PDB file of C-alpha atoms in Angstrom:
ATOM      1  CA  MET A 143      30.458  81.607 -39.718  1.00  0.00           C
ATOM      2  CA  PHE A 144      32.008  78.636 -37.880  1.00  0.00           C
ATOM      3  CA  GLU A 145      35.343  79.159 -39.642  1.00  0.00           C
ATOM      4  CA  VAL A 146      35.349  82.883 -38.850  1.00  0.00           C
ATOM      5  CA  LYS A 147      34.710  82.124 -35.167  1.00  0.00           C
ATOM      6  CA  LYS A 148      37.612  79.647 -35.124  1.00  0.00           C
ATOM      7  CA  VAL A 149      40.022  82.081 -36.811  1.00  0.00           C
ATOM      8  CA  ILE A 150      39.089  84.924 -34.455  1.00  0.00           C
ATOM      9  CA  GLY A 151      39.363  82.571 -31.479  1.00  0.00           C
ATOM     10  CA  GLN A 152      42.860  81.529 -32.534  1.00  0.00           C
ATOM     11  CA  LEU A 153      43.928  85.140 -33.057  1.00  0.00           C
ATOM     12  CA  LEU A 154      42.844  85.997 -29.495  1.00  0.00           C
ATOM     13  CA  MET A 155      45.141  83.376 -27.957  1.00  0.00           C
ATOM     14  CA  PRO A 156      48.151  84.883 -26.106  1.00  0.00           C
ATOM     15  CA  LEU A 157      50.930  84.159 -28.607  1.00  0.00           C
ATOM     16  CA  PRO A 158      49.072  85.155 -31.792  1.00  0.00           C
ATOM     17  CA  LEU A 159      47.620  88.222 -30.055  1.00  0.00           C
ATOM     18  CA  SER A 160      51.098  89.288 -28.917  1.00  0.00           C
ATOM     19  CA  LEU A 161      52.473  88.798 -32.411  1.00  0.00           C
ATOM     20  CA  VAL A 162      49.630  90.789 -33.978  1.00  0.00           C
ATOM     21  CA  ALA A 163      50.322  93.602 -31.471  1.00  0.00           C
ATOM     22  CA  LEU A 164      54.035  93.514 -32.365  1.00  0.00           C
ATOM     23  CA  MET A 165      53.148  93.651 -36.058  1.00  0.00           C
ATOM     24  CA  GLY A 166      50.976  96.682 -35.365  1.00  0.00           C
ATOM     25  CA  LEU A 167      53.846  98.364 -33.529  1.00  0.00           C
ATOM     26  CA  MET A 168      56.125  97.648 -36.481  1.00  0.00           C
ATOM     27  CA  PHE A 169      54.128 100.181 -38.522  1.00  0.00           C
ATOM     28  CA  PHE A 170      55.367 102.928 -36.175  1.00  0.00           C
ATOM     29  CA  ILE A 171      59.065 102.039 -36.502  1.00  0.00           C
ATOM     30  CA  ALA A 172      61.092 104.221 -38.836  1.00  0.00           C
ATOM     31  CA  LYS A 173      61.648 102.415 -42.110  1.00  0.00           C
ATOM     32  CA  THR A 174      65.037 103.973 -42.846  1.00  0.00           C
ATOM     33  CA  ARG A 175      66.942 100.682 -42.502  1.00  0.00           C
ATOM     34  CA  LYS A 176      65.144  98.292 -44.841  1.00  0.00           C
ATOM     35  CA  GLY A 177      67.172  95.130 -44.080  1.00  0.00           C
ATOM     36  CA  PRO A 178      66.442  94.814 -40.335  1.00  0.00           C
ATOM     37  CA  TYR A 179      62.876  96.037 -40.878  1.00  0.00           C
ATOM     38  CA  ILE A 180      62.179  93.273 -43.423  1.00  0.00           C
ATOM     39  CA  ALA A 181      63.971  90.670 -41.260  1.00  0.00           C
ATOM     40  CA  VAL A 182      61.819  91.529 -38.228  1.00  0.00           C
ATOM     41  CA  TRP A 183      58.664  91.275 -40.355  1.00  0.00           C
ATOM     42  CA  LEU A 184      59.743  87.862 -41.659  1.00  0.00           C
ATOM     43  CA  VAL A 185      60.465  86.594 -38.139  1.00  0.00           C
ATOM     44  CA  LEU A 186      57.126  87.867 -36.838  1.00  0.00           C
ATOM     45  CA  LEU A 187      55.144  86.424 -39.742  1.00  0.00           C
ATOM     46  CA  THR A 188      56.948  83.082 -39.521  1.00  0.00           C
ATOM     47  CA  THR A 189      56.422  82.831 -35.760  1.00  0.00           C
ATOM     48  CA  TRP A 190      52.778  83.774 -36.127  1.00  0.00           C
ATOM     49  CA  SER A 191      52.129  81.290 -38.922  1.00  0.00           C
ATOM     50  CA  ILE A 192      53.836  78.436 -37.066  1.00  0.00           C
ATOM     51  CA  SER A 193      51.821  79.207 -33.943  1.00  0.00           C
ATOM     52  CA  THR A 194      48.514  78.784 -35.773  1.00  0.00           C
ATOM     53  CA  PRO A 195      46.987  75.315 -35.848  1.00  0.00           C
ATOM     54  CA  TYR A 196      46.549  75.480 -39.615  1.00  0.00           C
ATOM     55  CA  VAL A 197      50.249  75.695 -40.435  1.00  0.00           C
ATOM     56  CA  ALA A 198      51.354  73.593 -37.456  1.00  0.00           C
ATOM     57  CA  GLN A 199      49.007  70.766 -38.466  1.00  0.00           C
ATOM     58  CA  HIS A 200      50.455  70.724 -41.989  1.00  0.00           C
ATOM     59  CA  ILE A 201      53.967  70.532 -40.554  1.00  0.00           C
ATOM     60  CA  ILE A 202      52.963  67.667 -38.254  1.00  0.00           C
ATOM     61  CA  GLU A 203      51.217  65.749 -41.027  1.00  0.00           C
ATOM     62  CA  TRP A 204      54.045  66.280 -43.492  1.00  0.00           C
ATOM     63  CA  ASP A 205      55.620  62.875 -42.794  1.00  0.00           C
ATOM     64  CA  LYS A 206      52.428  61.132 -41.725  1.00  0.00           C
ATOM     65  CA  GLY A 207      52.525  58.891 -44.784  1.00  0.00           C
ATOM     66  CA  THR A 208      55.770  57.278 -43.616  1.00  0.00           C
ATOM     67  CA  LEU A 209      54.207  55.923 -40.419  1.00  0.00           C
ATOM     68  CA  THR A 210      52.265  52.681 -40.404  1.00  0.00           C
ATOM     69  CA  ALA A 211      50.009  51.327 -37.695  1.00  0.00           C
ATOM     70  CA  PHE A 212      50.915  48.168 -35.814  1.00  0.00           C
ATOM     71  CA  ASN A 213      49.246  45.277 -37.602  1.00  0.00           C
ATOM     72  CA  PRO A 214      48.566  42.305 -35.274  1.00  0.00           C
ATOM     73  CA  SER A 215      47.898  39.986 -38.214  1.00  0.00           C
ATOM     74  CA  ARG A 216      51.556  40.378 -39.250  1.00  0.00           C
ATOM     75  CA  HIS A 217      52.783  39.431 -35.771  1.00  0.00           C
ATOM     76  CA  LYS A 218      51.367  36.099 -34.685  1.00  0.00           C
ATOM     77  CA  ASN A 219      53.179  35.970 -31.364  1.00  0.00           C
ATOM     78  CA  ILE A 220      54.178  38.793 -29.025  1.00  0.00           C
ATOM     79  CA  ASP A 221      55.719  37.857 -25.668  1.00  0.00           C
ATOM     80  CA  ARG A 222      56.290  41.308 -24.196  1.00  0.00           C
ATOM     81  CA  ILE A 223      54.518  44.632 -24.666  1.00  0.00           C
ATOM     82  CA  VAL A 224      56.538  47.645 -23.499  1.00  0.00           C
ATOM     83  CA  VAL A 225      54.828  50.958 -22.826  1.00  0.00           C
ATOM     84  CA  LEU A 226      57.304  53.799 -22.387  1.00  0.00           C
ATOM     85  CA  GLY A 227      56.578  56.512 -19.870  1.00  0.00           C
ATOM     86  CA  CYS A 228      55.492  60.009 -20.678  1.00  0.00           C
ATOM     87  CA  ASN A 229      54.183  63.049 -18.841  1.00  0.00           C
ATOM     88  CA  LEU A 230      52.277  62.828 -15.568  1.00  0.00           C
ATOM     89  CA  TYR A 231      50.560  65.193 -13.162  1.00  0.00           C
ATOM     90  CA  PRO A 232      50.669  63.680  -9.654  1.00  0.00           C
ATOM     91  CA  ASP A 233      47.670  64.501  -7.498  1.00  0.00           C
ATOM     92  CA  ASP A 234      46.609  62.025  -4.818  1.00  0.00           C
ATOM     93  CA  SER A 235      43.040  63.295  -4.957  1.00  0.00           C
ATOM     94  CA  LEU A 236      42.647  62.021  -8.547  1.00  0.00           C
ATOM     95  CA  PRO A 237      42.428  58.457  -9.871  1.00  0.00           C
ATOM     96  CA  SER A 238      45.604  57.132 -11.504  1.00  0.00           C
ATOM     97  CA  ASN A 239      44.301  57.560 -15.068  1.00  0.00           C
ATOM     98  CA  ALA A 240      43.598  61.272 -14.447  1.00  0.00           C
ATOM     99  CA  GLN A 241      47.193  61.778 -13.268  1.00  0.00           C
ATOM    100  CA  LEU A 242      48.646  60.542 -16.555  1.00  0.00           C
ATOM    101  CA  GLY A 243      49.178  63.132 -19.256  1.00  0.00           C
ATOM    102  CA  SER A 244      47.567  62.665 -22.658  1.00  0.00           C
ATOM    103  CA  CYS A 245      50.748  61.146 -24.120  1.00  0.00           C
ATOM    104  CA  GLY A 246      51.128  58.581 -21.322  1.00  0.00           C
ATOM    105  CA  LEU A 247      47.444  57.709 -21.366  1.00  0.00           C
ATOM    106  CA  ALA A 248      47.408  57.258 -25.150  1.00  0.00           C
ATOM    107  CA  ARG A 249      50.433  54.956 -24.973  1.00  0.00           C
ATOM    108  CA  LEU A 250      48.883  52.932 -22.163  1.00  0.00           C
ATOM    109  CA  VAL A 251      45.580  52.517 -24.027  1.00  0.00           C
ATOM    110  CA  GLU A 252      47.494  51.144 -27.010  1.00  0.00           C
ATOM    111  CA  GLY A 253      49.463  48.821 -24.716  1.00  0.00           C
ATOM    112  CA  ILE A 254      46.257  47.502 -23.139  1.00  0.00           C
ATOM    113  CA  ARG A 255      44.710  47.048 -26.587  1.00  0.00           C
ATOM    114  CA  LEU A 256      47.709  44.924 -27.573  1.00  0.00           C
ATOM    115  CA  ALA A 257      47.565  43.056 -24.249  1.00  0.00           C
ATOM    116  CA  ASN A 258      43.984  42.091 -25.079  1.00  0.00           C
ATOM    117  CA  ILE A 259      45.047  40.881 -28.525  1.00  0.00           C
ATOM    118  CA  TYR A 260      47.976  38.914 -27.069  1.00  0.00           C
ATOM    119  CA  PRO A 261      46.592  37.514 -23.786  1.00  0.00           C
ATOM    120  CA  LYS A 262      49.813  35.615 -22.924  1.00  0.00           C
ATOM    121  CA  ALA A 263      52.074  38.656 -23.296  1.00  0.00           C
ATOM    122  CA  GLN A 264      53.451  40.461 -20.278  1.00  0.00           C
ATOM    123  CA  LEU A 265      52.875  44.202 -20.127  1.00  0.00           C
ATOM    124  CA  TYR A 266      55.917  46.255 -19.109  1.00  0.00           C
ATOM    125  CA  VAL A 267      55.195  49.840 -18.078  1.00  0.00           C
ATOM    126  CA  SER A 268      58.066  52.212 -17.679  1.00  0.00           C
ATOM    127  CA  GLY A 269      58.720  55.754 -16.584  1.00  0.00           C
ATOM    128  CA  TYR A 270      60.114  57.930 -13.856  1.00  0.00           C
ATOM    129  CA  GLY A 271      58.235  60.560 -11.932  1.00  0.00           C
ATOM    130  CA  TYR A 272      58.513  62.923  -9.037  1.00  0.00           C
ATOM    131  CA  GLY A 273      57.133  63.078  -5.559  1.00  0.00           C
ATOM    132  CA  ASN A 274      55.583  59.754  -4.684  1.00  0.00           C
ATOM    133  CA  ALA A 275      54.286  59.070  -8.194  1.00  0.00           C
ATOM    134  CA  THR A 276      55.974  57.477 -11.186  1.00  0.00           C
ATOM    135  CA  SER A 277      54.670  57.103 -14.678  1.00  0.00           C
ATOM    136  CA  ALA A 278      55.161  53.333 -14.400  1.00  0.00           C
ATOM    137  CA  GLY A 279      53.204  53.135 -11.137  1.00  0.00           C
ATOM    138  CA  LEU A 280      50.307  55.221 -12.439  1.00  0.00           C
ATOM    139  CA  MET A 281      50.165  53.215 -15.665  1.00  0.00           C
ATOM    140  CA  ALA A 282      50.209  49.939 -13.709  1.00  0.00           C
ATOM    141  CA  LYS A 283      47.312  51.076 -11.496  1.00  0.00           C
ATOM    142  CA  THR A 284      45.358  52.259 -14.515  1.00  0.00           C
ATOM    143  CA  ALA A 285      46.000  49.015 -16.408  1.00  0.00           C
ATOM    144  CA  GLN A 286      44.774  46.991 -13.424  1.00  0.00           C
ATOM    145  CA  SER A 287      41.655  49.129 -13.159  1.00  0.00           C
ATOM    146  CA  LEU A 288      41.017  48.363 -16.826  1.00  0.00           C
ATOM    147  CA  GLY A 289      41.252  44.602 -16.353  1.00  0.00           C
ATOM    148  CA  ILE A 290      44.917  43.710 -16.783  1.00  0.00           C
ATOM    149  CA  SER A 291      45.978  41.181 -14.148  1.00  0.00           C
ATOM    150  CA  ALA A 292      48.734  42.229 -11.751  1.00  0.00           C
ATOM    151  CA  THR A 293      50.586  39.019 -12.626  1.00  0.00           C
ATOM    152  CA  ARG A 294      50.936  40.227 -16.231  1.00  0.00           C
ATOM    153  CA  LEU A 295      52.327  43.631 -15.216  1.00  0.00           C
ATOM    154  CA  LYS A 296      55.980  44.508 -14.733  1.00  0.00           C
ATOM    155  CA  GLN A 297      57.145  47.983 -13.737  1.00  0.00           C
ATOM    156  CA  ASN A 298      60.328  49.845 -14.559  1.00  0.00           C
ATOM    157  CA  HIS A 299      60.027  53.022 -12.487  1.00  0.00           C
ATOM    158  CA  ASN A 300      63.719  53.952 -12.245  1.00  0.00           C
ATOM    159  CA  ALA A 301      64.304  54.930 -15.877  1.00  0.00           C
ATOM    160  CA  LYS A 302      64.574  58.699 -16.249  1.00  0.00           C
ATOM    161  CA  ASP A 303      64.569  58.854 -20.053  1.00  0.00           C
ATOM    162  CA  THR A 304      64.295  56.652 -23.126  1.00  0.00           C
ATOM    163  CA  ALA A 305      67.989  55.737 -23.053  1.00  0.00           C
ATOM    164  CA  ASP A 306      67.642  54.555 -19.437  1.00  0.00           C
ATOM    165  CA  GLU A 307      64.524  52.598 -20.347  1.00  0.00           C
ATOM    166  CA  ALA A 308      66.388  50.834 -23.149  1.00  0.00           C
ATOM    167  CA  LYS A 309      69.340  49.940 -20.900  1.00  0.00           C
ATOM    168  CA  MET A 310      67.190  48.681 -18.048  1.00  0.00           C
ATOM    169  CA  LEU A 311      64.691  46.735 -20.146  1.00  0.00           C
ATOM    170  CA  ALA A 312      67.089  45.171 -22.671  1.00  0.00           C
ATOM    171  CA  PRO A 313      68.191  42.279 -20.402  1.00  0.00           C
ATOM    172  CA  VAL A 314      64.606  41.138 -19.755  1.00  0.00           C
ATOM    173  CA  LEU A 315      63.483  41.566 -23.361  1.00  0.00           C
ATOM    174  CA  VAL A 316      66.276  39.824 -25.212  1.00  0.00           C
ATOM    175  CA  ASP A 317      65.191  36.660 -27.079  1.00  0.00           C
ATOM    176  CA  TYR A 318      61.492  37.640 -26.900  1.00  0.00           C
ATOM    177  CA  ASP A 319      59.130  39.039 -29.488  1.00  0.00           C
ATOM    178  CA  VAL A 320      58.442  42.579 -28.270  1.00  0.00           C
ATOM    179  CA  ALA A 321      55.936  45.270 -29.205  1.00  0.00           C
ATOM    180  CA  LEU A 322      57.091  48.751 -28.211  1.00  0.00           C
ATOM    181  CA  VAL A 323      54.592  51.523 -27.542  1.00  0.00           C
TER     182      VAL A 323
END
């Protein structure tokens, strides 16, 4: 019963529901031109299958075996931990951690975990933003609220994308052992 509820729930989401409606309408189209008719069905079925979590999850996990987790026992000394910016949702009425998107928060948690493993390492947080908030600033505030000393934190809030982050951080990271999150 649980599985049936999940499948029905997924079918009632906007994209799958729209695709199911389009598939229903396809039954009313004249089938005189077989080529375009079959092509439209293939596009609809492909779009629908990719939009379901079942197929999407298999696509995401396809190369999962090639990724390995960071193993601190293989890296005795880390001098710098760099956490790259990600999405944010500025709202002054919320605490800094609630303004970070799930991607930014997940990266920061990993950076703080590594900072606890390597207590002498500096934590560099990076990322642009909009309004008065930057990803770097929100991550720095969140890291401090979770026990990371302000003296260990460095911010790079001018980088607009990963290429900018690499250019701006390279001079301060050269000749150091770095963990990148």
